[in-house]
Coordinates of C-alpha atoms in Angstrom, one line a residue:
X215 CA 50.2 16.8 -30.5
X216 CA 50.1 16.0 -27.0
X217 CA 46.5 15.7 -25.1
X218 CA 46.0 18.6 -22.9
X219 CA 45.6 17.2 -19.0
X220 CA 41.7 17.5 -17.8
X221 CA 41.5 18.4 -13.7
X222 CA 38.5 17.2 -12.4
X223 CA 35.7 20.2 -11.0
X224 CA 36.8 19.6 -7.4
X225 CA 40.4 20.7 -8.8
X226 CA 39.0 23.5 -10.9
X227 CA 37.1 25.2 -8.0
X228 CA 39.7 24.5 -5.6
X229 CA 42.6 26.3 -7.6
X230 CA 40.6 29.2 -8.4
X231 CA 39.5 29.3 -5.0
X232 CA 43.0 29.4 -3.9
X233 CA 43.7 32.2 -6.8
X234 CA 41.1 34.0 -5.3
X235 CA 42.2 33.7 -1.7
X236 CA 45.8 35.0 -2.4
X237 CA 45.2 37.1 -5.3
X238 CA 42.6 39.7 -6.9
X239 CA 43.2 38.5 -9.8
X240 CA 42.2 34.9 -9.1
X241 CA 38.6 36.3 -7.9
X242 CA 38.6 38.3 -11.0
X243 CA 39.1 35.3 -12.7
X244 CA 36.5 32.9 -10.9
X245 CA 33.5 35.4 -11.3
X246 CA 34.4 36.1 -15.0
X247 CA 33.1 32.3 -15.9
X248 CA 30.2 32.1 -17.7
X249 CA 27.6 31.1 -14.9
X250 CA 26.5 27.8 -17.2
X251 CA 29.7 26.3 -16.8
X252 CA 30.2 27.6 -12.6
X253 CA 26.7 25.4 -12.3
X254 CA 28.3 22.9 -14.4
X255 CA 31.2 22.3 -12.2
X256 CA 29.4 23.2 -8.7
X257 CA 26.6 20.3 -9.8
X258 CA 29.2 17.7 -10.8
X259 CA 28.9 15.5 -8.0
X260 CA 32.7 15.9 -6.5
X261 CA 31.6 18.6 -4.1
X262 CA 29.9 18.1 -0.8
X263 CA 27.7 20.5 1.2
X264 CA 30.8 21.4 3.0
X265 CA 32.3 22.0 0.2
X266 CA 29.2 24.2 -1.4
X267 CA 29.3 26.1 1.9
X268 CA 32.4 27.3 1.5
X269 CA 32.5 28.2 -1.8
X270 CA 29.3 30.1 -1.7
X271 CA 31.4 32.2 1.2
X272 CA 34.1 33.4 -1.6
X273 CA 32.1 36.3 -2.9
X274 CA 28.8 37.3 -3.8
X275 CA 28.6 35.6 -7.8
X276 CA 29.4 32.3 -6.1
X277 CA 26.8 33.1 -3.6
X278 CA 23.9 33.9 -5.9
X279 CA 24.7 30.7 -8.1
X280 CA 24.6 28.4 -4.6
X281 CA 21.5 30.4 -3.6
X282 CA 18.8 27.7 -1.9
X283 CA 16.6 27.3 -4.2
X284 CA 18.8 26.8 -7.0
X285 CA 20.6 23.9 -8.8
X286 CA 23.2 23.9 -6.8
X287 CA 21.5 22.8 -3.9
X288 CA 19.0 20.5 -5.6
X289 CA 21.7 18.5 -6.8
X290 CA 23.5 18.2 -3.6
X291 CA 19.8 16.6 -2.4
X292 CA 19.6 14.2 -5.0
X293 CA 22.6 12.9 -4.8
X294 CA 22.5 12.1 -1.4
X295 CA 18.7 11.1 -1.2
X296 CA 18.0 10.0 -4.8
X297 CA 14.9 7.7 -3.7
X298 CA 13.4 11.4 -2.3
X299 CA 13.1 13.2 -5.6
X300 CA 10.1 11.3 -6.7
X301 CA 8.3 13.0 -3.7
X302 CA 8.9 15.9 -5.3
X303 CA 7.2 17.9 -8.3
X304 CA 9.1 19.5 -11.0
X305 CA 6.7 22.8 -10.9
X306 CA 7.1 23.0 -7.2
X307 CA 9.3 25.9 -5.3
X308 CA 11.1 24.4 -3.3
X309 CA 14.1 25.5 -0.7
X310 CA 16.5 23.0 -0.8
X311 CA 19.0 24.4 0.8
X312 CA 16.6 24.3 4.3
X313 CA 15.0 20.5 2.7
X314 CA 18.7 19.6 3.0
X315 CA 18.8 20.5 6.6
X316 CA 15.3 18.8 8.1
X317 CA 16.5 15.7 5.8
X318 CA 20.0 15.6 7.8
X319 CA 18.4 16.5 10.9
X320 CA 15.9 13.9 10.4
X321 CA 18.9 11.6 9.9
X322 CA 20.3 12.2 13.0
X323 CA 17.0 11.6 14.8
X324 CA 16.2 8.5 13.6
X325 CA 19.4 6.8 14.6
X326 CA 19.0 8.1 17.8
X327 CA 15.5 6.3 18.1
X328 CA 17.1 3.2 16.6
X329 CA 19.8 3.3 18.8
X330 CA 17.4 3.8 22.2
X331 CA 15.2 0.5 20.9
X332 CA 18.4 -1.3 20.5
X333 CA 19.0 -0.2 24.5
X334 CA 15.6 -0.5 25.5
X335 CA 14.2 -3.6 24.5
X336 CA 17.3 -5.8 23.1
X337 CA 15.6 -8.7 25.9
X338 CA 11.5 -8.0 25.2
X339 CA 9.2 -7.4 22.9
X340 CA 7.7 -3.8 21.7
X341 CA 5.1 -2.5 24.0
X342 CA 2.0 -1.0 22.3
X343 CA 3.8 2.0 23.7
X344 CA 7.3 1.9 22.5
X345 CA 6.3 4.0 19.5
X346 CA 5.3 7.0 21.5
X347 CA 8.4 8.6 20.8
X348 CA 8.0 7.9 16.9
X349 CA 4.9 9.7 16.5
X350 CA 5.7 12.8 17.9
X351 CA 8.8 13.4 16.1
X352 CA 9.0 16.6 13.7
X353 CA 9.5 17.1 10.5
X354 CA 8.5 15.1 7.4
X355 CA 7.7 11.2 8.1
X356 CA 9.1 10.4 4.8
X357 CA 12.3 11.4 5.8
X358 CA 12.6 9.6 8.8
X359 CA 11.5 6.6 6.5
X360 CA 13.9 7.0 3.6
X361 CA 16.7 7.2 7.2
X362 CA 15.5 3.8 8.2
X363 CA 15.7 2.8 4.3
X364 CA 19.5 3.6 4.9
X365 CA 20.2 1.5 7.9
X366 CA 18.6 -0.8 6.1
X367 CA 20.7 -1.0 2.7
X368 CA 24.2 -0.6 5.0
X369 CA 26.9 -3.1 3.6
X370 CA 28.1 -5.7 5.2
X371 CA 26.7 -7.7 8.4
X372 CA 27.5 -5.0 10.6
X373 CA 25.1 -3.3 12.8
X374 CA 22.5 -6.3 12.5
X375 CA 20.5 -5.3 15.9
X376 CA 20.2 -1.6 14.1
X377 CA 19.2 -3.2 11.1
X378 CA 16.6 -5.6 13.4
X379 CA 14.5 -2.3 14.8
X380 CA 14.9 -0.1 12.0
X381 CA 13.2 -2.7 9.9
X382 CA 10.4 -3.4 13.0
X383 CA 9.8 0.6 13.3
X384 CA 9.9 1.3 9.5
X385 CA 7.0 -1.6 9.2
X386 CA 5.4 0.1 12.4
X387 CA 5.3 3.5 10.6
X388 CA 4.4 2.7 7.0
X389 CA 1.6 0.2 8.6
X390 CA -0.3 2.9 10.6
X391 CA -0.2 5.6 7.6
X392 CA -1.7 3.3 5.5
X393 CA -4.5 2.1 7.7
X394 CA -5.1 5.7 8.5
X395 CA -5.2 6.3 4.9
X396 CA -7.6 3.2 4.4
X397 CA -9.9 4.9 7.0
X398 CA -9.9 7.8 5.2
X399 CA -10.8 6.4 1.9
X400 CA -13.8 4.9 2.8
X401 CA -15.3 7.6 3.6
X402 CA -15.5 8.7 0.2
X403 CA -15.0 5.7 -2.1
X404 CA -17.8 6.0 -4.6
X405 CA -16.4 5.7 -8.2
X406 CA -14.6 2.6 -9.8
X407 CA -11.4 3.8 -10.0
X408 CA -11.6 3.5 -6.1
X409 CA -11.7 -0.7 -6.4
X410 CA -7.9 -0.9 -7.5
X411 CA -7.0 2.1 -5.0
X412 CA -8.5 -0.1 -2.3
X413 CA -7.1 -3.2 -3.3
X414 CA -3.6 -1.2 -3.4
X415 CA -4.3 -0.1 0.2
X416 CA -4.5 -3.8 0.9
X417 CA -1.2 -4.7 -0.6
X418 CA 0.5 -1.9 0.8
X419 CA -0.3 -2.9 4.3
X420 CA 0.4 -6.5 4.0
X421 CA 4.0 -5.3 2.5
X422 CA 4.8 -2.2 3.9
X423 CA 8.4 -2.6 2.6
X424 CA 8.1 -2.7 -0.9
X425 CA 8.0 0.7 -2.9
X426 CA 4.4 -0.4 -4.0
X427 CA 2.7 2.9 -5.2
X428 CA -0.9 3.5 -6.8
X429 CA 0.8 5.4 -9.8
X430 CA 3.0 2.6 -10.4
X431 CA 0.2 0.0 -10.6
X432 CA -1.6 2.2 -13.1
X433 CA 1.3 3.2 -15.1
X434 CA 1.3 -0.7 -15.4
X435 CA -2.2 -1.2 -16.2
X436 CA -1.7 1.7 -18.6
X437 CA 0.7 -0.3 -20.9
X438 CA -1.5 -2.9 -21.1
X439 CA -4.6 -0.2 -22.0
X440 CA -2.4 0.7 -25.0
X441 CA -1.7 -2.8 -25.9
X442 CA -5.4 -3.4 -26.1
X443 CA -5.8 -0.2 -28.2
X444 CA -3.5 -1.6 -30.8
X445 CA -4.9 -4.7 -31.2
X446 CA -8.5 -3.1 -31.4
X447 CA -6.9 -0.5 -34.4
X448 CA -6.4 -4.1 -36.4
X449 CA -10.1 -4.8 -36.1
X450 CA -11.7 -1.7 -36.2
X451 CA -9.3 1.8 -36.5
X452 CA -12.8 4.3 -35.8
X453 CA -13.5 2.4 -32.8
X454 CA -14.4 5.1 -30.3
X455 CA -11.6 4.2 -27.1
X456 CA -9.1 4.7 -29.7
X457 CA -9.7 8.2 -29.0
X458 CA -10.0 8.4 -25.3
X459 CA -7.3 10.1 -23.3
X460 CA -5.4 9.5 -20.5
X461 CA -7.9 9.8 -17.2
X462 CA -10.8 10.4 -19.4
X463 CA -14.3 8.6 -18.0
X464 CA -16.0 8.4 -21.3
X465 CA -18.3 5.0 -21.8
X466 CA -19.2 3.0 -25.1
X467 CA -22.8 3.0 -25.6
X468 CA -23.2 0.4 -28.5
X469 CA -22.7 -3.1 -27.2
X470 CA -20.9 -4.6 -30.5
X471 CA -18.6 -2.0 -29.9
X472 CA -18.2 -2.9 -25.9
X473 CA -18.2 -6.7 -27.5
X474 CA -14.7 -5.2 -29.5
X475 CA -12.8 -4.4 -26.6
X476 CA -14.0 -7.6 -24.7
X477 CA -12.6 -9.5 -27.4
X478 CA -9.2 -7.1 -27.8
X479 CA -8.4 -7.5 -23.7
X480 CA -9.4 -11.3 -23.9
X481 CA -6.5 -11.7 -26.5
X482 CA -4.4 -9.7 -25.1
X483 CA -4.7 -10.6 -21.4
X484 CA -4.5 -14.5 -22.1
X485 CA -2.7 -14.8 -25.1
X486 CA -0.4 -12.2 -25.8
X487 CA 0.4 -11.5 -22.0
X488 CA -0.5 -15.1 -20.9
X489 CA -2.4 -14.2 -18.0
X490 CA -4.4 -17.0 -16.1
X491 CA -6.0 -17.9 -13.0
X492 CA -3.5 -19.7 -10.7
X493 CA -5.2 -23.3 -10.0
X494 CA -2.2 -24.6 -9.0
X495 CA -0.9 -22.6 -6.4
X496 CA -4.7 -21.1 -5.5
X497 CA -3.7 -20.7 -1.4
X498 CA -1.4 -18.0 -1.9
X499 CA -1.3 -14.6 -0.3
X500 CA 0.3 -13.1 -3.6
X501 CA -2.6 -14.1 -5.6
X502 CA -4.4 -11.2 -3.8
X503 CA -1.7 -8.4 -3.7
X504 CA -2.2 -6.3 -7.0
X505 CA 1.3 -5.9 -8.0
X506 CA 2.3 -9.4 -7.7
X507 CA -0.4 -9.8 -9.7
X508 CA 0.9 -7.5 -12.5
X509 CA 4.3 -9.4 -12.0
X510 CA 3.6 -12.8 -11.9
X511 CA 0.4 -12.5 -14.1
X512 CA -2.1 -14.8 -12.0
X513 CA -4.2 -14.5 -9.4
X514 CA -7.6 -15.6 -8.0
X515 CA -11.3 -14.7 -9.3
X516 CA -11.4 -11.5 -6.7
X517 CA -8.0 -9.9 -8.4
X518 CA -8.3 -10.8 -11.7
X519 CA -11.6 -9.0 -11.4
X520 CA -10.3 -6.2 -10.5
X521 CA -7.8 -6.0 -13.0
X522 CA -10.2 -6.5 -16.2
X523 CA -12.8 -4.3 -14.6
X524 CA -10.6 -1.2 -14.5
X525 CA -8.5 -2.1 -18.2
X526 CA -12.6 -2.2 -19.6
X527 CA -13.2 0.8 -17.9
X528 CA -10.5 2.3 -19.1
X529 CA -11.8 1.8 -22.9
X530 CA -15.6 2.5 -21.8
X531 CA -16.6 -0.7 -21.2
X532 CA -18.6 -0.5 -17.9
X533 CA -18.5 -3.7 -16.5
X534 CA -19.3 -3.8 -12.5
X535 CA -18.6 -6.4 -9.1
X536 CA -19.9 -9.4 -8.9
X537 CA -19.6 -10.7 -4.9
X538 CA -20.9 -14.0 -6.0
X539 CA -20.6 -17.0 -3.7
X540 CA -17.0 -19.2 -4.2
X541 CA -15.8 -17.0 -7.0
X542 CA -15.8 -13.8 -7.7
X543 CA -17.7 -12.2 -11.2
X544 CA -18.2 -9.6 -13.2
X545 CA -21.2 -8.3 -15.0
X546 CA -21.8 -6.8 -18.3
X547 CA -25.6 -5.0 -19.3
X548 CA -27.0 -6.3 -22.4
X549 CA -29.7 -3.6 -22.8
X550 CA -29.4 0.3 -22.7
X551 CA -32.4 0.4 -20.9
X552 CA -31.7 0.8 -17.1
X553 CA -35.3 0.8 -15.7
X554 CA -36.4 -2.4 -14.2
X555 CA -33.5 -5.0 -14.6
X556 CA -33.3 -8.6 -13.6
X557 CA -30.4 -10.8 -13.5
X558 CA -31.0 -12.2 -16.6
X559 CA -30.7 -8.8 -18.4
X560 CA -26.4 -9.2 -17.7
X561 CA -23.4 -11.7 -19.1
X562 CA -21.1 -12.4 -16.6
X563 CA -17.6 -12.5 -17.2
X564 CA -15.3 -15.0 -15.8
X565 CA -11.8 -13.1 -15.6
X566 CA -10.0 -16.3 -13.7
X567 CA -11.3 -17.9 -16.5
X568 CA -9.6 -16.5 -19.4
X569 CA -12.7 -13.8 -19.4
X570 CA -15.3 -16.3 -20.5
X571 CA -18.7 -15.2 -20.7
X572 CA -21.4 -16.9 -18.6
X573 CA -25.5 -17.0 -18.2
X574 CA -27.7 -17.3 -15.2
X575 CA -27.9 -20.9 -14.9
X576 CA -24.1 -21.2 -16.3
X577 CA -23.0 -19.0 -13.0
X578 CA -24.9 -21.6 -11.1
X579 CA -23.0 -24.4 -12.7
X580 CA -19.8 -23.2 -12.0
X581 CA -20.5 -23.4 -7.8
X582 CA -22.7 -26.4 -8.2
X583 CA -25.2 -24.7 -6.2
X584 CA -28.5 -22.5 -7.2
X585 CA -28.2 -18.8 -5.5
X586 CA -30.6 -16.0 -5.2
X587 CA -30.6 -13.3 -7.9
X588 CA -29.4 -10.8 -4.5
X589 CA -26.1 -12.3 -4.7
X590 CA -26.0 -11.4 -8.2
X591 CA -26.2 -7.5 -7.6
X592 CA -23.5 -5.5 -8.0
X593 CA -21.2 -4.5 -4.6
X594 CA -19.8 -1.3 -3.0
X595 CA -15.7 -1.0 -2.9
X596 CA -16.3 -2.0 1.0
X597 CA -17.4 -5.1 0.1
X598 CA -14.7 -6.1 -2.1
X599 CA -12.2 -4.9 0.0
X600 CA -14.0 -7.3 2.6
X601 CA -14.0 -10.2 0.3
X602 CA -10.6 -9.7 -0.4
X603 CA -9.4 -9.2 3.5
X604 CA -11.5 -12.1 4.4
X605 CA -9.4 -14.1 1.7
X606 CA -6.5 -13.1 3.5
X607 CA -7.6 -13.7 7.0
X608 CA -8.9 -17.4 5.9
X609 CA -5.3 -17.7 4.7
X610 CA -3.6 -16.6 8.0
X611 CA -5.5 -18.8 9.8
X612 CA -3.9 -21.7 7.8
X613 CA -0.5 -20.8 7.8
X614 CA 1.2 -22.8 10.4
X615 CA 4.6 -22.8 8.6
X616 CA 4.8 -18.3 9.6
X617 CA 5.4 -18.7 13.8
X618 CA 5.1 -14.7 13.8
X619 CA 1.3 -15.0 12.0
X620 CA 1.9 -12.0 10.3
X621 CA -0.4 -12.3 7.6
X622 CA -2.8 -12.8 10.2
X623 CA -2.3 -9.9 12.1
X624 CA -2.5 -7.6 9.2
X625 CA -5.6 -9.2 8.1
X626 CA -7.0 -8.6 11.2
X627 CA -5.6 -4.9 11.5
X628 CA -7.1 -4.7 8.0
X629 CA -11.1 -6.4 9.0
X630 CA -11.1 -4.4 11.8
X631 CA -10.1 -1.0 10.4
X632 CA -13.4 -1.6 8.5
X633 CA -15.7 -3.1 10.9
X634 CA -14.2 -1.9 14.4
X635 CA -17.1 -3.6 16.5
X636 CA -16.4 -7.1 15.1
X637 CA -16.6 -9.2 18.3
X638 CA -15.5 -12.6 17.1
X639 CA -12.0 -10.9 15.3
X640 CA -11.6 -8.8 18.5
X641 CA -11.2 -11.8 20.7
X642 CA -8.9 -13.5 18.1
X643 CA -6.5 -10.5 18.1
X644 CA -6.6 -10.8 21.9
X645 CA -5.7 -14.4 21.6
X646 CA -3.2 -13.9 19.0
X647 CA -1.1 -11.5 20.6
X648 CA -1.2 -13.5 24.0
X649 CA -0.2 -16.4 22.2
X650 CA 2.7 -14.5 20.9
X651 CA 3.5 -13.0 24.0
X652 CA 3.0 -9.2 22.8
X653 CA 1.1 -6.3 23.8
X654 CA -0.4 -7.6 27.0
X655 CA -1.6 -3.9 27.9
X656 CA -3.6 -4.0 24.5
X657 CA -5.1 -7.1 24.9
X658 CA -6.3 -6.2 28.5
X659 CA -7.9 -2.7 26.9
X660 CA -9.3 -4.8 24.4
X661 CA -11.3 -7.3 26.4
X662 CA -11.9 -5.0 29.2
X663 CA -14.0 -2.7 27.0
X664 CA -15.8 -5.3 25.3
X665 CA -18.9 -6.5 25.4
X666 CA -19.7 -9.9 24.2
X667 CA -22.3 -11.6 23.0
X668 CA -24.9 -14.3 25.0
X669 CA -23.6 -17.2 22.7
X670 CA -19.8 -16.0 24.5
X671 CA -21.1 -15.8 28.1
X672 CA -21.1 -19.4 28.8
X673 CA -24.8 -19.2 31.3
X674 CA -24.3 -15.3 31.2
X675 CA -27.6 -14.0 29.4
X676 CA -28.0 -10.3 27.9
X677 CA -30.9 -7.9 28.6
X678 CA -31.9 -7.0 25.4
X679 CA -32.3 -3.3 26.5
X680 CA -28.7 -2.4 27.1
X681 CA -27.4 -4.8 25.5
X682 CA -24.9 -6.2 28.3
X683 CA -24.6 -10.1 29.5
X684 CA -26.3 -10.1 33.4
X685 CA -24.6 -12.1 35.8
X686 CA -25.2 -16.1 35.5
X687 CA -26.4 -18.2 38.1
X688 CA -23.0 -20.0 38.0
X689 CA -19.4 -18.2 37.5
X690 CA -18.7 -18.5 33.7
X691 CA -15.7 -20.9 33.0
X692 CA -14.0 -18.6 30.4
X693 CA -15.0 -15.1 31.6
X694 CA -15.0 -13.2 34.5
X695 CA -16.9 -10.3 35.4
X696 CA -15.9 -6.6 35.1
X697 CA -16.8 -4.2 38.1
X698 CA -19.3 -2.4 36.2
X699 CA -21.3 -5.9 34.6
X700 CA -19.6 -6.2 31.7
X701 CA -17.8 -9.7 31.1
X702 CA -14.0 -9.9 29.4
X703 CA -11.8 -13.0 28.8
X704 CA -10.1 -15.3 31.2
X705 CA -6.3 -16.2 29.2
X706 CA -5.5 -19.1 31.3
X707 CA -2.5 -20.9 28.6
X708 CA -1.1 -20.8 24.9
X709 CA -2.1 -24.2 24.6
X710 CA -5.8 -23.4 25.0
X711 CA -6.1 -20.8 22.8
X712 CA -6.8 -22.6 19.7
X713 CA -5.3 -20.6 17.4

């Protein structure tokens, strides 16, 4: 028996459409389809928006399956913008028809801003200002991103200079949501949960693009909270985490029980996973970024931390910071009284170190130096998130290999977005982007608003009232004087800077 010949849906719908067109009976026909299978073939993928358009014209059935907020349209969407349908919530209305239309127009927006930095600046840097036209566009910013995304991906080695400003104005973009979204979280990051969002903050900025989400590093962390679980049913199946759920904050009381779960991570972590601190390559910037982290499964003492911290958390362990001097701790209570504690009344755990547990004077050994019981204390997410961007800014400094020194620009963006009034990392982003030949109109905002220090002023001295160097009794070598008193930097060569 011969195999009946299959047409493809565009076939279907066009020859019923044509039927329809020329005959009654051909409409008749077309309606009279179970509307299951019309979504079927309208959703197949062969059909573009064009193509939707028209059909939807034909008669009022078609119209009402191709209605905007239906499959129809949604499909057309994901098809064309896959990467924008995780932006998107399965319980959420949504028109697609009209999200089809910002996207496109979006689209077309973006390649005309590419295409005027490609005019504009093809011999010069990017002023401070040469974004002005990116932050005012309308619409969604994701979809301007997911356009440069596109230029991006294109085949081939064609259109490099596109490629070249769509990758400098996506970075641009990305960059200044995050810091804005940094600046807004620390106005309110009280709980612990908000160390690894913090630390993803970090890693998003320093890699703006890399699809590096907060849900992604926790879905990760998840699958090693569940690991832990089933080792901790071998050794004890009525331990209480067994029980917790997903975003519960419920904590252990009993400290054999909180011992369990030390025990369960420390064989999981470092034998079963094979995480370990990364002595050999210690001076890396991806020791710091959570998700290489998760990846590579190393790190330093500050990320490490921050890992076992939140996976003992997770199974109500409540272990806390440790900002302690050359490497980075955590501490665990050993008493359920809270009243009056020293530092003696904590073990502190070692998470570079395979998650060994230390004493006091074992702490002290493993710095080779005695230290105040203040630098025991716990710390605030700040503080980390200092420690960590200091990490990173120690690093930049070193790297002489990068002739861009981006890693030290973002760790300066990143210090200063905490601690604006930082003098010192103020004048070494002045003498950074001068050295690079960038920005000039920043750096002269920058130093002409500042006031420095009497260690800067080179004779100038400071009346401790306002707070603002005098005028010395000879004219300082590196600084000149503002009209209104103040004092701002004299950039005289590259090769004095010092970077």
């Amino acid at each position: 028996m011969a195999e009946a010949a299959v047409d493809s849906p565009m076939e279907v719908v066009q020859a019923l459409a044509d039927e329809a067109v020329t005959d009654t009976a051909g409409l008749s026909c077309l309606v009279r389809l179970p509307g299951e299978l019309l979504e079927y073939i309208l959703c197949s993928g062969s059909l573009t928006a064009t193509d939707i358009t028209h059909v939807s014209s034909t008669c009022r059935r078609l119209r009402e399956l191709c209605q905007s907020s239906g499959k129809v349209w949604k499909e057309q969407f994901r098809v064309r913008w896959p990467s924008l349908m995780n932006h998107y919530s399965p319980t959420d209305y949504v028109n697609w028809l009209e999200e089809y239309k910002v996207r496109q127009k979006a689209g077309v927006e973006a390649r005309k801003i590419v295409a005027s930095f490609s005019k504009r600046f093809f011999s010069e840097h990017v002023p401070c200002n040469g974004f002005s036209d990116i932050e005012n566009l309308e619409g969604p910013e994701i979809f301007f991103e997911d356009e440069l995304v596109c230029i991006l991906n294109m085949e081939g080695r064609k259109a490099l200079t596109w490629k070249y400003y769509a990758k400098k104005i996506l970075y641009y973009l990305r960059q200044q949501k995050i810091l804005n979204n940094l600046k807004a979280f620390l106005q309110h990051s009280d709980d612990y949960e908000s160390y690894l969002e913090g630390a993803v903050f970090i890693d998003q900025y320093c890699n703006p693009l890399a699809e590096i989400t907060l849900r992604d590093i926790q879905a990760q962390i998840s699958s090693v909270v569940e690991l832990v679980r089933k080792t901790l049913r071998g050794l004890n199946s009525r331990h209480p985490s067994l029980t917790f759920k997903a975003g519960q904050s419920s904590m252990i009381m009993e400290l054999d029980l909180q011992g369990q779960v030390l025990d369960a991570m420390n064989y999981v972590l470092y034998d079963q996973l094979k995480f370990k601190g990364n002595r050999m390559d210690y001076y890396n910037a991806l020791n710091l970024y959570m998700h290489q982290v998760l990846i590579r499964r190393t790190g330093i003492p500050i990320s490490m931390s921050l890992l076992y911290m939140t996976i003992a958390r997770q199974l109500g362990v409540p272990l806390e910071p440790v900002n302690f001097p050359s490497h980075f701790l955590l501490r665990w209570c050993q008493t359920t009284e809270r009243a009056n504690l020293d530092i003696f009344d904590y073990i502190y755990i070692d998470a570079f170190g395979k998650g060994r547990q230390l004493t006091v004077k074992e702490c002290e050994y493993l710095i080779g130096q005695h230290v105040t019981a203040a630098l025991y204390g716990v710390v605030t997410v700040k503080k980390v998130l200092q420690r960590m961007v200091g990490n990173l800014l120690s690093l930049g400094k070193r790297e002489g290999i990068d002739q861009s020194y981006q890693l030290l620009r973002d760790s300066l963006d990143l210090y200063l977005a905490m601690y604006p009034d930082q003098v010192q990392l103020l004048l070494l982003q002045a003498r950074l982007y001068f050295h690079l030949g960038i920005w000039p109109e920043k750096v002269w905002l920058q130093l002409c608003h500042l006031r420095l220090g009497p260690h800067l002023h080179d004779g100038a001295r400071v009346d401790p009232q306002h707070e603002r160097p005098q005028p010395a009794s000879r004219p300082p070598s590196a600084f000149l004087q503002c009209p209104g008193g103040g004092w701002f930097l004299q950039i005289r060569s590259p090769r004095k800077l010092g970077i």
